[in-house]
């Protein structure tokens, strides 16, 4: 099922979506499942913030921005995305790898 | 081609305690954790100041004998000996760091511990500087160099 959603989409070599406008909530769930993550309300707080920031700035937010501007703090962020929130929050949100260092 | 790669692991050795040398190991450790890489930081000698509660937020930039100052605030050695030059340079650097939205040292270390980086104080250096575990930040452990070598097995190691 998850593969169906993803099969029509294009990804770069690192698995980030080529076209972030093709992203929707079903895609997010499928991308998360691929990373072994089942999305909860708390994940959605992060994902929505990532999408909003991208809409405004054209870039994925830094983790520091996420923890500053949402109620998700560093510890929880790493629990939500155990494989590395720097990569995964952006990936699941259909965005490119964040360019920020922090 | 399709060989299973072992998960990456990074060990940093932080041996310097000046403000300008405190940031590189913290930034690298943070970048590693953001990418899901297992990360260990061994703080030794002056580097211990970075995780010593009483010192970590009072780190300074040395202006004398520091050839690497940015051109527009380069301070010649002869000027650097004037009192307060180091304090002025420290103030400037702290301001630049804040502009980039990098947290101060204490907050940065807290963030790293929350991010799951393993933080160690070098036992020998601590004995020498009369420091106890309670003097270090929460989450830091005390470790001998040989134990660190065990942890570092198979890791990529960076000495700062």
PDB file of C-alpha atoms in Angstrom:
ATOM      1  CA  UNK A   1       0.000   0.000   0.000  1.00  0.00           C
ATOM      2  CA  UNK A   2       2.710   2.408   1.036  1.00  0.00           C
ATOM      3  CA  UNK A   3       4.637   1.548  -2.102  1.00  0.00           C
ATOM      4  CA  UNK A   4       1.640   2.466  -4.257  1.00  0.00           C
ATOM      5  CA  UNK A   5       1.630   6.005  -2.940  1.00  0.00           C
ATOM      6  CA  UNK A   6       5.365   6.401  -3.449  1.00  0.00           C
ATOM      7  CA  UNK A   7       5.769   4.656  -6.789  1.00  0.00           C
ATOM      8  CA  UNK A   8       4.517   7.667  -8.762  1.00  0.00           C
ATOM      9  CA  UNK A   9       6.875  10.095  -7.050  1.00  0.00           C
ATOM     10  CA  UNK A  10      10.469  11.040  -7.854  1.00  0.00           C
ATOM     11  CA  UNK A  11      13.231  10.984  -5.230  1.00  0.00           C
ATOM     12  CA  UNK A  12      16.847  12.111  -5.244  1.00  0.00           C
ATOM     13  CA  UNK A  13      19.748   9.770  -4.473  1.00  0.00           C
ATOM     14  CA  UNK A  14      19.349  10.285  -0.714  1.00  0.00           C
ATOM     15  CA  UNK A  15      15.620   9.608  -0.750  1.00  0.00           C
ATOM     16  CA  UNK A  16      14.359  13.201  -0.529  1.00  0.00           C
ATOM     17  CA  UNK A  17      11.369  14.131  -2.690  1.00  0.00           C
ATOM     18  CA  UNK A  18      12.247  15.936  -5.914  1.00  0.00           C
ATOM     19  CA  UNK A  19       8.982  17.843  -6.033  1.00  0.00           C
ATOM     20  CA  UNK A  20       7.712  18.933  -2.647  1.00  0.00           C
ATOM     21  CA  UNK A  21       4.390  20.088  -4.107  1.00  0.00           C
ATOM     22  CA  UNK A  22       3.473  16.460  -4.824  1.00  0.00           C
ATOM     23  CA  UNK A  23       3.534  15.834  -1.061  1.00  0.00           C
ATOM     24  CA  UNK A  24       0.393  15.113   0.930  1.00  0.00           C
ATOM     25  CA  UNK A  25      -0.484  13.432   4.221  1.00  0.00           C
ATOM     26  CA  UNK A  26      -0.683   9.973   2.675  1.00  0.00           C
ATOM     27  CA  UNK A  27       2.796  10.448   1.217  1.00  0.00           C
ATOM     28  CA  UNK A  28       4.081  11.494   4.652  1.00  0.00           C
ATOM     29  CA  UNK A  29       2.675   8.337   6.204  1.00  0.00           C
ATOM     30  CA  UNK A  30       4.226   6.172   3.497  1.00  0.00           C
ATOM     31  CA  UNK A  31       7.616   7.914   3.766  1.00  0.00           C
ATOM     32  CA  UNK A  32       7.559   7.534   7.548  1.00  0.00           C
ATOM     33  CA  UNK A  33       6.622   3.866   7.303  1.00  0.00           C
ATOM     34  CA  UNK A  34       9.659   3.361   5.054  1.00  0.00           C
ATOM     35  CA  UNK A  35      11.813   4.719   7.910  1.00  0.00           C
ATOM     36  CA  UNK A  36      10.026   2.512  10.431  1.00  0.00           C
ATOM     37  CA  UNK A  37       8.056   5.390  11.959  1.00  0.00           C
ATOM     38  CA  UNK A  38       4.322   5.408  12.656  1.00  0.00           C
ATOM     39  CA  UNK A  39       3.145   9.005  12.652  1.00  0.00           C
ATOM     40  CA  UNK A  40       1.467  10.363  15.783  1.00  0.00           C
ATOM     41  CA  UNK A  41      -0.032  13.777  16.613  1.00  0.00           C
ATOM     42  CA  UNK A  42       3.391  14.836  17.891  1.00  0.00           C
ATOM     43  CA  UNK A  43       5.026  13.958  14.577  1.00  0.00           C
ATOM     44  CA  UNK A  44       2.400  16.070  12.842  1.00  0.00           C
ATOM     45  CA  UNK A  45       3.286  19.098  14.988  1.00  0.00           C
ATOM     46  CA  UNK A  46       6.809  18.845  13.578  1.00  0.00           C
ATOM     47  CA  UNK A  47       5.749  18.053  10.015  1.00  0.00           C
ATOM     48  CA  UNK A  48       3.248  20.919   9.879  1.00  0.00           C
ATOM     49  CA  UNK A  49       5.896  23.315  11.166  1.00  0.00           C
ATOM     50  CA  UNK A  50       8.339  22.063   8.509  1.00  0.00           C
ATOM     51  CA  UNK A  51       5.771  22.553   5.754  1.00  0.00           C
ATOM     52  CA  UNK A  52       4.820  26.023   7.012  1.00  0.00           C
ATOM     53  CA  UNK A  53       8.458  27.101   7.188  1.00  0.00           C
ATOM     54  CA  UNK A  54       9.105  25.752   3.722  1.00  0.00           C
ATOM     55  CA  UNK A  55       6.100  27.668   2.360  1.00  0.00           C
ATOM     56  CA  UNK A  56       7.518  30.864   3.866  1.00  0.00           C
ATOM     57  CA  UNK A  57      11.258  30.488   3.299  1.00  0.00           C
ATOM     58  CA  UNK A  58      11.707  27.799   0.667  1.00  0.00           C
ATOM     59  CA  UNK A  59      13.900  25.788   3.064  1.00  0.00           C
ATOM     60  CA  UNK A  60      13.367  23.103   5.647  1.00  0.00           C
ATOM     61  CA  UNK A  61      13.720  24.595   9.166  1.00  0.00           C
ATOM     62  CA  UNK A  62      16.738  23.858  11.339  1.00  0.00           C
ATOM     63  CA  UNK A  63      16.119  21.672  14.369  1.00  0.00           C
ATOM     64  CA  UNK A  64      16.797  24.672  16.559  1.00  0.00           C
ATOM     65  CA  UNK A  65      13.989  26.491  14.811  1.00  0.00           C
ATOM     66  CA  UNK A  66      11.672  23.557  15.369  1.00  0.00           C
ATOM     67  CA  UNK A  67      12.423  23.362  19.095  1.00  0.00           C
ATOM     68  CA  UNK A  68      12.218  27.144  19.472  1.00  0.00           C
ATOM     69  CA  UNK A  69       8.922  27.597  17.679  1.00  0.00           C
ATOM     70  CA  UNK A  70       6.965  24.468  18.591  1.00  0.00           C
ATOM     71  CA  UNK A  71       6.447  22.775  21.939  1.00  0.00           C
ATOM     72  CA  UNK A  72       8.467  19.778  20.728  1.00  0.00           C
ATOM     73  CA  UNK A  73      11.801  19.891  22.573  1.00  0.00           C
ATOM     74  CA  UNK A  74      15.129  18.345  21.578  1.00  0.00           C
ATOM     75  CA  UNK A  75      14.727  15.117  23.530  1.00  0.00           C
ATOM     76  CA  UNK A  76      11.276  14.423  22.148  1.00  0.00           C
ATOM     77  CA  UNK A  77      12.342  15.347  18.623  1.00  0.00           C
ATOM     78  CA  UNK A  78      14.993  12.617  18.746  1.00  0.00           C
ATOM     79  CA  UNK A  79      12.479  10.147  20.155  1.00  0.00           C
ATOM     80  CA  UNK A  80      10.036  10.916  17.350  1.00  0.00           C
ATOM     81  CA  UNK A  81      12.691  10.515  14.645  1.00  0.00           C
ATOM     82  CA  UNK A  82      15.233   8.069  16.061  1.00  0.00           C
ATOM     83  CA  UNK A  83      17.157   7.773  12.798  1.00  0.00           C
ATOM     84  CA  UNK A  84      18.183  11.449  13.006  1.00  0.00           C
ATOM     85  CA  UNK A  85      15.579  14.234  13.049  1.00  0.00           C
ATOM     86  CA  UNK A  86      17.778  16.514  10.931  1.00  0.00           C
ATOM     87  CA  UNK A  87      17.272  14.207   7.986  1.00  0.00           C
ATOM     88  CA  UNK A  88      13.987  12.556   8.740  1.00  0.00           C
ATOM     89  CA  UNK A  89      11.765  15.496   9.676  1.00  0.00           C
ATOM     90  CA  UNK A  90      12.540  17.086   6.310  1.00  0.00           C
ATOM     91  CA  UNK A  91      12.335  13.814   4.419  1.00  0.00           C
ATOM     92  CA  UNK A  92       8.914  12.857   5.776  1.00  0.00           C
ATOM     93  CA  UNK A  93       7.718  16.407   5.138  1.00  0.00           C
ATOM     94  CA  UNK A  94       8.685  16.037   1.495  1.00  0.00           C
ATOM     95  CA  UNK A  95      11.445  18.631   1.687  1.00  0.00           C
ATOM     96  CA  UNK A  96      15.129  18.735   0.833  1.00  0.00           C
ATOM     97  CA  UNK A  97      17.830  18.150   3.414  1.00  0.00           C
ATOM     98  CA  UNK A  98      18.023  21.225   5.692  1.00  0.00           C
ATOM     99  CA  UNK A  99      21.029  23.429   4.974  1.00  0.00           C
ATOM    100  CA  UNK A 100      21.352  24.788   8.523  1.00  0.00           C
ATOM    101  CA  UNK A 101      24.104  23.433  10.789  1.00  0.00           C
ATOM    102  CA  UNK A 102      22.112  23.429  13.969  1.00  0.00           C
TER     103      UNK A 102
ATOM    104  CA  UNK B   1      27.723  -2.832  -3.966  1.00  0.00           C
ATOM    105  CA  UNK B   2      24.799  -3.869  -1.831  1.00  0.00           C
ATOM    106  CA  UNK B   3      27.003  -4.738   1.125  1.00  0.00           C
ATOM    107  CA  UNK B   4      25.514  -3.905   4.499  1.00  0.00           C
ATOM    108  CA  UNK B   5      27.364  -0.931   5.930  1.00  0.00           C
ATOM    109  CA  UNK B   6      27.871  -0.822   9.683  1.00  0.00           C
ATOM    110  CA  UNK B   7      26.137   2.196  11.218  1.00  0.00           C
ATOM    111  CA  UNK B   8      28.413   5.223  11.424  1.00  0.00           C
ATOM    112  CA  UNK B   9      29.890   6.221  14.750  1.00  0.00           C
ATOM    113  CA  UNK B  10      31.755   9.425  15.554  1.00  0.00           C
ATOM    114  CA  UNK B  11      34.137  10.136  18.436  1.00  0.00           C
ATOM    115  CA  UNK B  12      35.300  13.660  19.111  1.00  0.00           C
ATOM    116  CA  UNK B  13      38.121  14.613  21.439  1.00  0.00           C
ATOM    117  CA  UNK B  14      37.756  18.187  22.692  1.00  0.00           C
ATOM    118  CA  UNK B  15      41.035  19.388  24.174  1.00  0.00           C
ATOM    119  CA  UNK B  16      40.747  23.168  23.972  1.00  0.00           C
ATOM    120  CA  UNK B  17      38.773  25.452  26.228  1.00  0.00           C
ATOM    121  CA  UNK B  18      38.855  28.799  24.473  1.00  0.00           C
ATOM    122  CA  UNK B  19      35.574  30.096  23.113  1.00  0.00           C
ATOM    123  CA  UNK B  20      36.608  29.759  19.479  1.00  0.00           C
ATOM    124  CA  UNK B  21      37.758  26.163  19.967  1.00  0.00           C
ATOM    125  CA  UNK B  22      34.715  25.099  21.985  1.00  0.00           C
ATOM    126  CA  UNK B  23      32.286  25.443  19.121  1.00  0.00           C
ATOM    127  CA  UNK B  24      33.799  23.134  16.467  1.00  0.00           C
ATOM    128  CA  UNK B  25      33.405  19.893  18.449  1.00  0.00           C
ATOM    129  CA  UNK B  26      29.905  20.894  19.565  1.00  0.00           C
ATOM    130  CA  UNK B  27      28.778  21.791  16.051  1.00  0.00           C
ATOM    131  CA  UNK B  28      30.202  18.602  14.570  1.00  0.00           C
ATOM    132  CA  UNK B  29      28.658  16.463  17.299  1.00  0.00           C
ATOM    133  CA  UNK B  30      25.314  18.128  16.759  1.00  0.00           C
ATOM    134  CA  UNK B  31      25.468  17.645  12.996  1.00  0.00           C
ATOM    135  CA  UNK B  32      26.260  13.980  13.537  1.00  0.00           C
ATOM    136  CA  UNK B  33      23.319  13.497  15.889  1.00  0.00           C
ATOM    137  CA  UNK B  34      20.957  15.317  13.537  1.00  0.00           C
ATOM    138  CA  UNK B  35      21.945  12.765  10.921  1.00  0.00           C
ATOM    139  CA  UNK B  36      21.362   9.869  13.293  1.00  0.00           C
ATOM    140  CA  UNK B  37      25.052   9.063  13.826  1.00  0.00           C
ATOM    141  CA  UNK B  38      26.082   7.629  17.200  1.00  0.00           C
ATOM    142  CA  UNK B  39      28.239  10.305  18.836  1.00  0.00           C
ATOM    143  CA  UNK B  40      30.699  10.369  21.738  1.00  0.00           C
ATOM    144  CA  UNK B  41      32.646  13.410  22.949  1.00  0.00           C
ATOM    145  CA  UNK B  42      35.666  13.054  25.227  1.00  0.00           C
ATOM    146  CA  UNK B  43      36.551  16.310  26.977  1.00  0.00           C
ATOM    147  CA  UNK B  44      40.152  16.418  28.073  1.00  0.00           C
ATOM    148  CA  UNK B  45      42.510  19.018  29.501  1.00  0.00           C
ATOM    149  CA  UNK B  46      41.273  22.572  28.773  1.00  0.00           C
ATOM    150  CA  UNK B  47      38.367  21.068  26.896  1.00  0.00           C
ATOM    151  CA  UNK B  48      36.930  20.129  30.289  1.00  0.00           C
ATOM    152  CA  UNK B  49      35.939  23.772  30.769  1.00  0.00           C
ATOM    153  CA  UNK B  50      33.243  23.239  28.138  1.00  0.00           C
ATOM    154  CA  UNK B  51      31.408  20.785  30.413  1.00  0.00           C
ATOM    155  CA  UNK B  52      32.382  22.310  33.771  1.00  0.00           C
ATOM    156  CA  UNK B  53      29.262  24.044  35.084  1.00  0.00           C
ATOM    157  CA  UNK B  54      31.107  26.960  36.661  1.00  0.00           C
ATOM    158  CA  UNK B  55      33.256  27.668  33.629  1.00  0.00           C
ATOM    159  CA  UNK B  56      31.353  26.762  30.502  1.00  0.00           C
ATOM    160  CA  UNK B  57      29.574  30.099  30.108  1.00  0.00           C
ATOM    161  CA  UNK B  58      32.672  32.166  30.801  1.00  0.00           C
ATOM    162  CA  UNK B  59      34.960  30.957  28.021  1.00  0.00           C
ATOM    163  CA  UNK B  60      37.187  33.576  26.407  1.00  0.00           C
ATOM    164  CA  UNK B  61      38.872  34.277  23.105  1.00  0.00           C
ATOM    165  CA  UNK B  62      42.638  34.682  23.404  1.00  0.00           C
ATOM    166  CA  UNK B  63      43.839  37.602  21.325  1.00  0.00           C
ATOM    167  CA  UNK B  64      47.562  37.231  21.957  1.00  0.00           C
ATOM    168  CA  UNK B  65      49.160  34.477  19.924  1.00  0.00           C
ATOM    169  CA  UNK B  66      45.999  33.849  17.956  1.00  0.00           C
ATOM    170  CA  UNK B  67      46.839  34.291  14.265  1.00  0.00           C
ATOM    171  CA  UNK B  68      43.384  33.288  13.103  1.00  0.00           C
ATOM    172  CA  UNK B  69      41.308  36.287  14.036  1.00  0.00           C
ATOM    173  CA  UNK B  70      38.940  37.458  11.350  1.00  0.00           C
ATOM    174  CA  UNK B  71      40.586  40.310   9.360  1.00  0.00           C
ATOM    175  CA  UNK B  72      38.183  43.019  10.455  1.00  0.00           C
ATOM    176  CA  UNK B  73      38.783  42.385  14.083  1.00  0.00           C
ATOM    177  CA  UNK B  74      42.349  41.242  13.874  1.00  0.00           C
ATOM    178  CA  UNK B  75      44.199  42.473  16.908  1.00  0.00           C
ATOM    179  CA  UNK B  76      47.992  42.762  16.677  1.00  0.00           C
ATOM    180  CA  UNK B  77      49.830  41.092  19.562  1.00  0.00           C
ATOM    181  CA  UNK B  78      51.204  44.398  20.810  1.00  0.00           C
ATOM    182  CA  UNK B  79      47.643  45.726  21.166  1.00  0.00           C
ATOM    183  CA  UNK B  80      46.355  42.425  22.523  1.00  0.00           C
ATOM    184  CA  UNK B  81      48.291  42.820  25.773  1.00  0.00           C
ATOM    185  CA  UNK B  82      46.242  45.884  26.703  1.00  0.00           C
ATOM    186  CA  UNK B  83      43.791  44.959  29.463  1.00  0.00           C
ATOM    187  CA  UNK B  84      40.247  44.075  28.357  1.00  0.00           C
ATOM    188  CA  UNK B  85      41.213  43.308  24.735  1.00  0.00           C
ATOM    189  CA  UNK B  86      40.412  39.647  25.293  1.00  0.00           C
ATOM    190  CA  UNK B  87      37.120  40.580  26.952  1.00  0.00           C
ATOM    191  CA  UNK B  88      36.254  42.808  23.997  1.00  0.00           C
ATOM    192  CA  UNK B  89      37.037  40.079  21.466  1.00  0.00           C
ATOM    193  CA  UNK B  90      35.035  37.583  23.528  1.00  0.00           C
ATOM    194  CA  UNK B  91      32.091  39.944  23.629  1.00  0.00           C
ATOM    195  CA  UNK B  92      32.258  40.405  19.849  1.00  0.00           C
ATOM    196  CA  UNK B  93      32.475  36.708  19.175  1.00  0.00           C
ATOM    197  CA  UNK B  94      29.581  35.917  21.504  1.00  0.00           C
ATOM    198  CA  UNK B  95      27.527  38.485  19.641  1.00  0.00           C
ATOM    199  CA  UNK B  96      28.386  36.942  16.260  1.00  0.00           C
ATOM    200  CA  UNK B  97      27.558  33.462  17.573  1.00  0.00           C
ATOM    201  CA  UNK B  98      24.168  34.659  18.803  1.00  0.00           C
ATOM    202  CA  UNK B  99      23.489  36.271  15.408  1.00  0.00           C
ATOM    203  CA  UNK B 100      23.887  32.881  13.750  1.00  0.00           C
ATOM    204  CA  UNK B 101      21.396  31.501  16.277  1.00  0.00           C
ATOM    205  CA  UNK B 102      23.984  29.224  17.856  1.00  0.00           C
ATOM    206  CA  UNK B 103      23.221  28.837  21.575  1.00  0.00           C
ATOM    207  CA  UNK B 104      25.724  29.754  24.292  1.00  0.00           C
ATOM    208  CA  UNK B 105      28.036  26.939  25.398  1.00  0.00           C
ATOM    209  CA  UNK B 106      25.924  25.779  28.361  1.00  0.00           C
ATOM    210  CA  UNK B 107      22.722  25.602  26.383  1.00  0.00           C
ATOM    211  CA  UNK B 108      24.497  23.978  23.435  1.00  0.00           C
ATOM    212  CA  UNK B 109      25.855  21.196  25.672  1.00  0.00           C
ATOM    213  CA  UNK B 110      22.443  20.640  27.222  1.00  0.00           C
ATOM    214  CA  UNK B 111      21.000  20.326  23.724  1.00  0.00           C
ATOM    215  CA  UNK B 112      23.675  17.771  22.797  1.00  0.00           C
ATOM    216  CA  UNK B 113      22.959  15.633  25.862  1.00  0.00           C
ATOM    217  CA  UNK B 114      19.230  15.789  25.031  1.00  0.00           C
ATOM    218  CA  UNK B 115      20.086  14.827  21.463  1.00  0.00           C
ATOM    219  CA  UNK B 116      21.679  11.644  22.767  1.00  0.00           C
ATOM    220  CA  UNK B 117      25.356  12.517  22.367  1.00  0.00           C
ATOM    221  CA  UNK B 118      27.496  10.718  24.961  1.00  0.00           C
ATOM    222  CA  UNK B 119      29.612  13.140  26.963  1.00  0.00           C
ATOM    223  CA  UNK B 120      32.702  12.189  28.969  1.00  0.00           C
ATOM    224  CA  UNK B 121      35.140  14.054  31.188  1.00  0.00           C
ATOM    225  CA  UNK B 122      38.725  12.790  31.117  1.00  0.00           C
ATOM    226  CA  UNK B 123      39.489  11.297  34.511  1.00  0.00           C
ATOM    227  CA  UNK B 124      43.153  12.231  34.580  1.00  0.00           C
ATOM    228  CA  UNK B 125      42.526  15.853  33.645  1.00  0.00           C
ATOM    229  CA  UNK B 126      39.775  16.028  36.242  1.00  0.00           C
ATOM    230  CA  UNK B 127      42.108  14.746  38.953  1.00  0.00           C
ATOM    231  CA  UNK B 128      44.665  17.302  37.914  1.00  0.00           C
ATOM    232  CA  UNK B 129      42.186  20.163  38.005  1.00  0.00           C
ATOM    233  CA  UNK B 130      40.561  18.885  41.217  1.00  0.00           C
ATOM    234  CA  UNK B 131      37.190  18.423  39.562  1.00  0.00           C
ATOM    235  CA  UNK B 132      34.498  15.984  40.654  1.00  0.00           C
ATOM    236  CA  UNK B 133      31.669  14.470  38.659  1.00  0.00           C
ATOM    237  CA  UNK B 134      29.273  16.943  40.344  1.00  0.00           C
ATOM    238  CA  UNK B 135      31.261  19.810  38.806  1.00  0.00           C
ATOM    239  CA  UNK B 136      30.362  18.581  35.330  1.00  0.00           C
ATOM    240  CA  UNK B 137      27.067  19.130  33.522  1.00  0.00           C
ATOM    241  CA  UNK B 138      24.209  16.682  34.009  1.00  0.00           C
ATOM    242  CA  UNK B 139      24.568  13.675  31.775  1.00  0.00           C
ATOM    243  CA  UNK B 140      28.374  13.746  31.675  1.00  0.00           C
ATOM    244  CA  UNK B 141      30.291  10.654  32.730  1.00  0.00           C
ATOM    245  CA  UNK B 142      33.862  10.337  33.966  1.00  0.00           C
ATOM    246  CA  UNK B 143      36.085   8.140  31.868  1.00  0.00           C
ATOM    247  CA  UNK B 144      39.710   7.072  31.580  1.00  0.00           C
ATOM    248  CA  UNK B 145      41.522   7.307  28.267  1.00  0.00           C
ATOM    249  CA  UNK B 146      41.680   3.541  27.899  1.00  0.00           C
ATOM    250  CA  UNK B 147      37.963   3.158  28.407  1.00  0.00           C
ATOM    251  CA  UNK B 148      37.465   5.811  25.766  1.00  0.00           C
ATOM    252  CA  UNK B 149      39.629   3.768  23.404  1.00  0.00           C
ATOM    253  CA  UNK B 150      37.268   0.838  23.906  1.00  0.00           C
ATOM    254  CA  UNK B 151      34.301   3.033  23.054  1.00  0.00           C
ATOM    255  CA  UNK B 152      36.105   4.485  20.051  1.00  0.00           C
ATOM    256  CA  UNK B 153      36.689   1.125  18.438  1.00  0.00           C
ATOM    257  CA  UNK B 154      35.430   1.210  14.873  1.00  0.00           C
ATOM    258  CA  UNK B 155      34.516   4.889  15.086  1.00  0.00           C
ATOM    259  CA  UNK B 156      35.702   7.859  13.097  1.00  0.00           C
ATOM    260  CA  UNK B 157      37.760  10.001  15.454  1.00  0.00           C
ATOM    261  CA  UNK B 158      38.267  13.750  15.332  1.00  0.00           C
ATOM    262  CA  UNK B 159      40.683  15.580  17.619  1.00  0.00           C
ATOM    263  CA  UNK B 160      39.952  19.230  18.275  1.00  0.00           C
TER     264      UNK B 160
END
